[in-house]
Amino acid sequence: MRKGRTDLLMLTTSEIREQFLAYFEAKGHRRVSSSSLVPAGDPTLLFTNAGMNQFKDVFLGREPRDYKRATTSQKCVRAGGKHNDLENVGRTARHHTFFEMLGNFSFGDYFKKEAIDFAWELITKVYGLDVERLWFTVFEGDDKVPADEAAIQLWIAAGARPERVLRFGRKDNFWSMGETGPCGPCSEIHYFRGADLSKNVGALVNGEGDDTMEIWNLVFMQYDRDADGTLNPLPAPSVDTGAGLERVAAVLQNADTNYDIDLFTPIMRKISALGGAAYGGRMDHEIDTAIRVLCDHSRAATFLISDGVIPSNEGRGYVLRRIIRRAIRFGRKLPQPLLLSMLVDSVIESMGSAYPELLERRSSVLKTLESEEERFAKTLTVGMERVGALLDEVRSRGERTLGGAEVFRLYDTFGIPVDLIHELGEEEGVTIDREGFEQMMMEARAKAKASSKFQAAADATTYARIAEKVGAVEFVGYEQYTDIDSKVRAIVVDGEERDALHHGSEGDVVLSPTPFYAESGGQIGDAGTLTWKGGRGTVTDTQKQAGDLVVSRVRVDEGYLSVGAAIKASVPAQQRLDTTANHTATHLLHKALKELLGDTVQQAGSLVAPDRLRFDYTSHRPLTAEETRKIEDAVNDQIRANLEVTKTVMPIAEARKTGAVAMFGEKYGDQVRIVAAGDYSREFCGGCHVNRTGDIGLFKIISDRSLAAGVRRMEALTGRGALDYFRTLDDASREIQQQLNAPAKELPAHIRSLQEKHKTLERELKQLKMKVATGGVAGQSESSSFDDAGIDVDGVRLLARRVDDISGGDLRNLADTFRSKIKSGVVLIGSATDGKVTLLAAVTSDLVGRVSAQSLIQKLAPIVGGKGGGKPDLAQAGGKDAARIAEALSAAPQAIRELLSA
């Protein structure tokens, strides 16, 4: 704790959070729950990283709400993407991957005066902060935007001394949502935390050190930046504020760092107890850094997994995997190594009252973490062997540096931490090429960024303008989807609005009303047809742009299509019926999985198409055949029950009380649509469904496989698709019955018998090949110069053989047989199998000091177009040129002479 302070209220973090939300509720704000850490419907974000994320479409005018003021405590993660400062977490007092952002928002309601008055009253009256310790920053203005004189005068009017209101430039005090769109000046509140007020000077604001710290940022959205950079005043200016809860708590609790606040205490205490090391609060101390890393990363991993993120090798899952693996690495630095799974209960103890979903999903979080930790333990075991082999290879070449490309491959392909590679290298006297590694990392990041799906669409501005002009598109496709009278509202080609789409060309078309469902909730976008006077076109896909703007991809097959044209739009009836069957079956499958495996099963993705359905779910083991059958039976039982499928729109708060399950990765407004299959299944869903479960017809699971660690993917068919599947199986069964002259029920036993016979024949053939190989090489003139005893090469016996169509393991066994036969010498075997060449060299123990198998193989491998490595007594190379195996064998004597004379 900081010394010399007695003027603080010493509120708990929970009290700080509640007082903030209650204060703004009393000022007419709607208390809105934190959204998921996985942003719904926003491809520009990797994770939710600010309070305003869930209100983005409200600020842009795309999404109406029944309130103009809101307040939240938003869970946030900043790791990956442009916030890729993961390596700083734990090394500083304030960096976090996971944190909470307090905020109040005005959507075209109040503006600067109220925002500043609210902030002043809350921090000075409610939180009781000393006015003499407060500083306020405003935008100083530049050649494009004038200084924010209004904010200056409002702070002074609220009670701030004029000299405490400082001006800063665009970097610190101007905010924008993106390259275009809402933007405006911002005003930050800073607080001096030192004991000596004589050192409370303006130079510390936005300066070095933590004595004066920003605690709250008020953003005033008053401009709309267009494509050419022009700033136009917004007709209804808005307010977006953000205050880091952990920072505010550090101030109000007089804590030295964020890690010293009460919210972290249960976690820090558990780490010290299990890790066998007391926390000393030192920034440059290895143990203290490790404790901070574990504390932060345990919160981030627990919340991310709770919100449905699963460790993987791409996107959000890759960031989570990096967080977990970094924590494992730092956990190994403690006297008693620690894993994040050991800290989950402490995180729940600290955060569970504010976020009850953590307790509900505890089992899933634990299983996911334990699985990933076990997986990484195996990676480290294998990785250390791989690093060791590479270090041996480097040293055998007489070098002392492991190249950047090799380090990057170990890191990127095998997940081995660079610090571990460095430590192992140091033990062997080998350094690593950090500069080369960092260069490859930069190239990989650039490549990932270029292909990332988390990039904003280049034509987003065009669609936003159309959305504002056209308004809400009416979707009528739930019940009516053929020959719908509609009108073309807009056409976009290559990101630009056009008046018409001509024969043979493609473009994006906005229709209203539309029967075409835009991809959402796992259901793919509709395809179909358009007809109009003098023309026709094909709809190949339908997506949402700029929030809820429904856009269909259209190819004009005849005539031309113009804006304003009256058209008839159709989704093929059978296509829609098949899609609805698959979508409702997905809901039934989700419920059946939960019934069988428990409520810890979470949806991790889905696909609903006319021809199939796919459902990704969290599970750390495969289903047994019996479990798969039980799930099929459960779904088919509900289909035969012919339950009524109801679709009801209701307030989201009411919907949650019914027990309806929210769909993975979807964004919901204040009014939501609930799809219920009798009393069996109830889910939030805006998709297309059957009217009764009997309309599905039949349900059949066709596969269940691992998708990633802790995630499985099930695929299934319904109705016509299932019938076609059974017919295909029946046709195949009939053909096999005819071929084997056996009835269907006897086919499994008949096939097992054939497989056993096949294995016996393969075994006999293998034994015969080995017998021929060890008995001589008759008919192979390339190596006829070598008799069974081999040849003498300057006092070293060499036995060389070509033996084709033998596996790698058998080649090694053959080499051991030859080594035993010659007692002392070198064995060289060349083999070609399925077009692949193998050279294998083995040296008896008495000669490894004179002739290294590894060195010999490196001399001969280029002849067959390959390369290899290994150990002094056994080495192997792969190659591509089987025609030069004889040449490689013939070159062996000279290669041995060179090694003997070296």
Tab-separated table of N, CA and C in Angstrom, residues 603-652:
chain	number	residue	atom	x	y	z
A	603	GLN	N	-22.149	-25.045	-27.269
A	603	GLN	CA	-22.047	-24.940	-28.721
A	603	GLN	C	-20.819	-24.119	-29.067
A	604	ALA	N	-20.047	-24.596	-30.031
A	604	ALA	CA	-18.833	-23.880	-30.455
A	604	ALA	C	-18.906	-23.498	-31.925
A	605	GLY	N	-20.090	-23.582	-32.514
A	605	GLY	CA	-20.257	-23.219	-33.917
A	605	GLY	C	-21.278	-24.144	-34.561
A	606	SER	N	-21.803	-23.742	-35.711
A	606	SER	CA	-22.747	-24.600	-36.420
A	606	SER	C	-22.840	-24.174	-37.876
A	607	LEU	N	-23.352	-25.081	-38.687
A	607	LEU	CA	-23.640	-24.796	-40.089
A	607	LEU	C	-24.969	-25.454	-40.417
A	608	VAL	N	-25.880	-24.669	-40.953
A	608	VAL	CA	-27.174	-25.198	-41.395
A	608	VAL	C	-27.299	-24.904	-42.875
A	609	ALA	N	-27.296	-25.952	-43.694
A	609	ALA	CA	-27.413	-25.823	-45.145
A	609	ALA	C	-28.566	-26.718	-45.607
A	610	PRO	N	-29.009	-26.596	-46.847
A	610	PRO	CA	-30.101	-27.461	-47.309
A	610	PRO	C	-29.717	-28.937	-47.307
A	611	ASP	N	-28.436	-29.249	-47.574
A	611	ASP	CA	-28.047	-30.650	-47.752
A	611	ASP	C	-27.465	-31.308	-46.502
A	612	ARG	N	-27.196	-30.541	-45.437
A	612	ARG	CA	-26.602	-31.145	-44.248
A	612	ARG	C	-26.638	-30.153	-43.092
A	613	LEU	N	-26.325	-30.667	-41.907
A	613	LEU	CA	-26.122	-29.795	-40.752
A	613	LEU	C	-24.818	-30.200	-40.083
A	614	ARG	N	-24.219	-29.224	-39.437
A	614	ARG	CA	-22.946	-29.447	-38.747
A	614	ARG	C	-23.032	-28.764	-37.396
A	615	PHE	N	-22.557	-29.432	-36.357
A	615	PHE	CA	-22.654	-28.864	-35.018
A	615	PHE	C	-21.326	-29.080	-34.292
A	616	ASP	N	-20.682	-27.977	-33.903
A	616	ASP	CA	-19.441	-28.045	-33.142
A	616	ASP	C	-19.767	-27.876	-31.662
A	617	TYR	N	-19.197	-28.732	-30.831
A	617	TYR	CA	-19.516	-28.675	-29.402
A	617	TYR	C	-18.275	-28.996	-28.570
A	618	THR	N	-18.281	-28.514	-27.337
A	618	THR	CA	-17.127	-28.725	-26.463
A	618	THR	C	-17.221	-30.096	-25.806
A	619	SER	N	-16.161	-30.866	-25.951
A	619	SER	CA	-16.056	-32.178	-25.308
A	619	SER	C	-14.607	-32.618	-25.386
A	620	HIS	N	-14.131	-33.250	-24.349
A	620	HIS	CA	-12.722	-33.647	-24.301
A	620	HIS	C	-12.526	-35.134	-24.566
A	621	ARG	N	-13.572	-35.782	-25.080
A	621	ARG	CA	-13.443	-37.185	-25.462
A	621	ARG	C	-14.427	-37.486	-26.582
A	622	PRO	N	-14.127	-38.490	-27.396
A	622	PRO	CA	-15.078	-38.863	-28.449
A	622	PRO	C	-16.270	-39.601	-27.860
A	623	LEU	N	-17.387	-39.556	-28.565
A	623	LEU	CA	-18.560	-40.319	-28.158
A	623	LEU	C	-18.344	-41.805	-28.455
A	624	THR	N	-18.881	-42.648	-27.604
A	624	THR	CA	-18.877	-44.077	-27.913
A	624	THR	C	-19.972	-44.351	-28.938
A	625	ALA	N	-19.907	-45.523	-29.563
A	625	ALA	CA	-20.942	-45.897	-30.532
A	625	ALA	C	-22.307	-45.921	-29.863
A	626	GLU	N	-22.349	-46.383	-28.598
A	626	GLU	CA	-23.612	-46.439	-27.870
A	626	GLU	C	-24.160	-45.040	-27.609
A	627	GLU	N	-23.275	-44.088	-27.257
A	627	GLU	CA	-23.712	-42.711	-27.005
A	627	GLU	C	-24.227	-42.059	-28.281
A	628	THR	N	-23.550	-42.312	-29.390
A	628	THR	CA	-24.009	-41.761	-30.669
A	628	THR	C	-25.409	-42.275	-30.992
A	629	ARG	N	-25.624	-43.569	-30.751
A	629	ARG	CA	-26.938	-44.155	-31.006
A	629	ARG	C	-27.999	-43.540	-30.092
A	630	LYS	N	-27.638	-43.282	-28.839
A	630	LYS	CA	-28.593	-42.678	-27.908
A	630	LYS	C	-29.002	-41.274	-28.358
A	631	ILE	N	-28.029	-40.500	-28.874
A	631	ILE	CA	-28.338	-39.148	-29.357
A	631	ILE	C	-29.255	-39.228	-30.575
A	632	GLU	N	-28.942	-40.126	-31.501
A	632	GLU	CA	-29.822	-40.308	-32.663
A	632	GLU	C	-31.233	-40.685	-32.226
A	633	ASP	N	-31.326	-41.611	-31.283
A	633	ASP	CA	-32.642	-42.058	-30.814
A	633	ASP	C	-33.409	-40.905	-30.166
A	634	ALA	N	-32.691	-40.087	-29.352
A	634	ALA	CA	-33.343	-38.978	-28.662
A	634	ALA	C	-33.926	-37.985	-29.660
A	635	VAL	N	-33.158	-37.644	-30.707
A	635	VAL	CA	-33.643	-36.688	-31.710
A	635	VAL	C	-34.800	-37.290	-32.492
A	636	ASN	N	-34.663	-38.544	-32.913
A	636	ASN	CA	-35.735	-39.171	-33.695
A	636	ASN	C	-37.006	-39.370	-32.864
A	637	ASP	N	-36.852	-39.582	-31.554
A	637	ASP	CA	-38.035	-39.666	-30.694
A	637	ASP	C	-38.832	-38.365	-30.737
A	638	GLN	N	-38.115	-37.221	-30.713
A	638	GLN	CA	-38.794	-35.915	-30.755
A	638	GLN	C	-39.400	-35.649	-32.134
A	639	ILE	N	-38.775	-36.183	-33.159
A	639	ILE	CA	-39.331	-36.033	-34.515
A	639	ILE	C	-40.642	-36.814	-34.610
A	640	ARG	N	-40.632	-38.055	-34.114
A	640	ARG	CA	-41.854	-38.873	-34.163
A	640	ARG	C	-42.957	-38.309	-33.271
A	641	ALA	N	-42.566	-37.575	-32.211
A	641	ALA	CA	-43.564	-36.959	-31.331
A	641	ALA	C	-44.308	-35.826	-32.029
A	642	ASN	N	-43.736	-35.362	-33.160
A	642	ASN	CA	-44.386	-34.317	-33.977
A	642	ASN	C	-44.749	-33.090	-33.139
A	643	LEU	N	-43.764	-32.615	-32.364
A	643	LEU	CA	-43.981	-31.462	-31.483
A	643	LEU	C	-44.228	-30.199	-32.299
A	644	GLU	N	-45.059	-29.323	-31.775
A	644	GLU	CA	-45.255	-28.020	-32.417
A	644	GLU	C	-44.007	-27.166	-32.192
A	645	VAL	N	-43.559	-26.502	-33.246
A	645	VAL	CA	-42.396	-25.614	-33.153
A	645	VAL	C	-42.908	-24.180	-33.176
A	646	THR	N	-42.815	-23.505	-32.040
A	646	THR	CA	-43.333	-22.135	-31.943
A	646	THR	C	-42.208	-21.127	-32.067
A	647	LYS	N	-42.548	-19.955	-32.602
A	647	LYS	CA	-41.588	-18.857	-32.732
A	647	LYS	C	-42.220	-17.633	-32.091
A	648	THR	N	-41.599	-17.142	-31.017
A	648	THR	CA	-42.187	-16.050	-30.243
A	648	THR	C	-41.160	-14.939	-30.047
A	649	VAL	N	-41.566	-13.702	-30.279
A	649	VAL	CA	-40.703	-12.540	-30.026
A	649	VAL	C	-41.068	-11.964	-28.663
A	650	MET	N	-40.035	-11.719	-27.828
A	650	MET	CA	-40.273	-11.211	-26.473
A	650	MET	C	-39.052	-10.421	-25.995
A	651	PRO	N	-39.198	-9.632	-24.927
A	651	PRO	CA	-38.046	-8.913	-24.381
A	651	PRO	C	-36.963	-9.893	-23.936
A	652	ILE	N	-35.713	-9.519	-24.113
A	652	ILE	CA	-34.615	-10.438	-23.824
A	652	ILE	C	-34.589	-10.860	-22.359
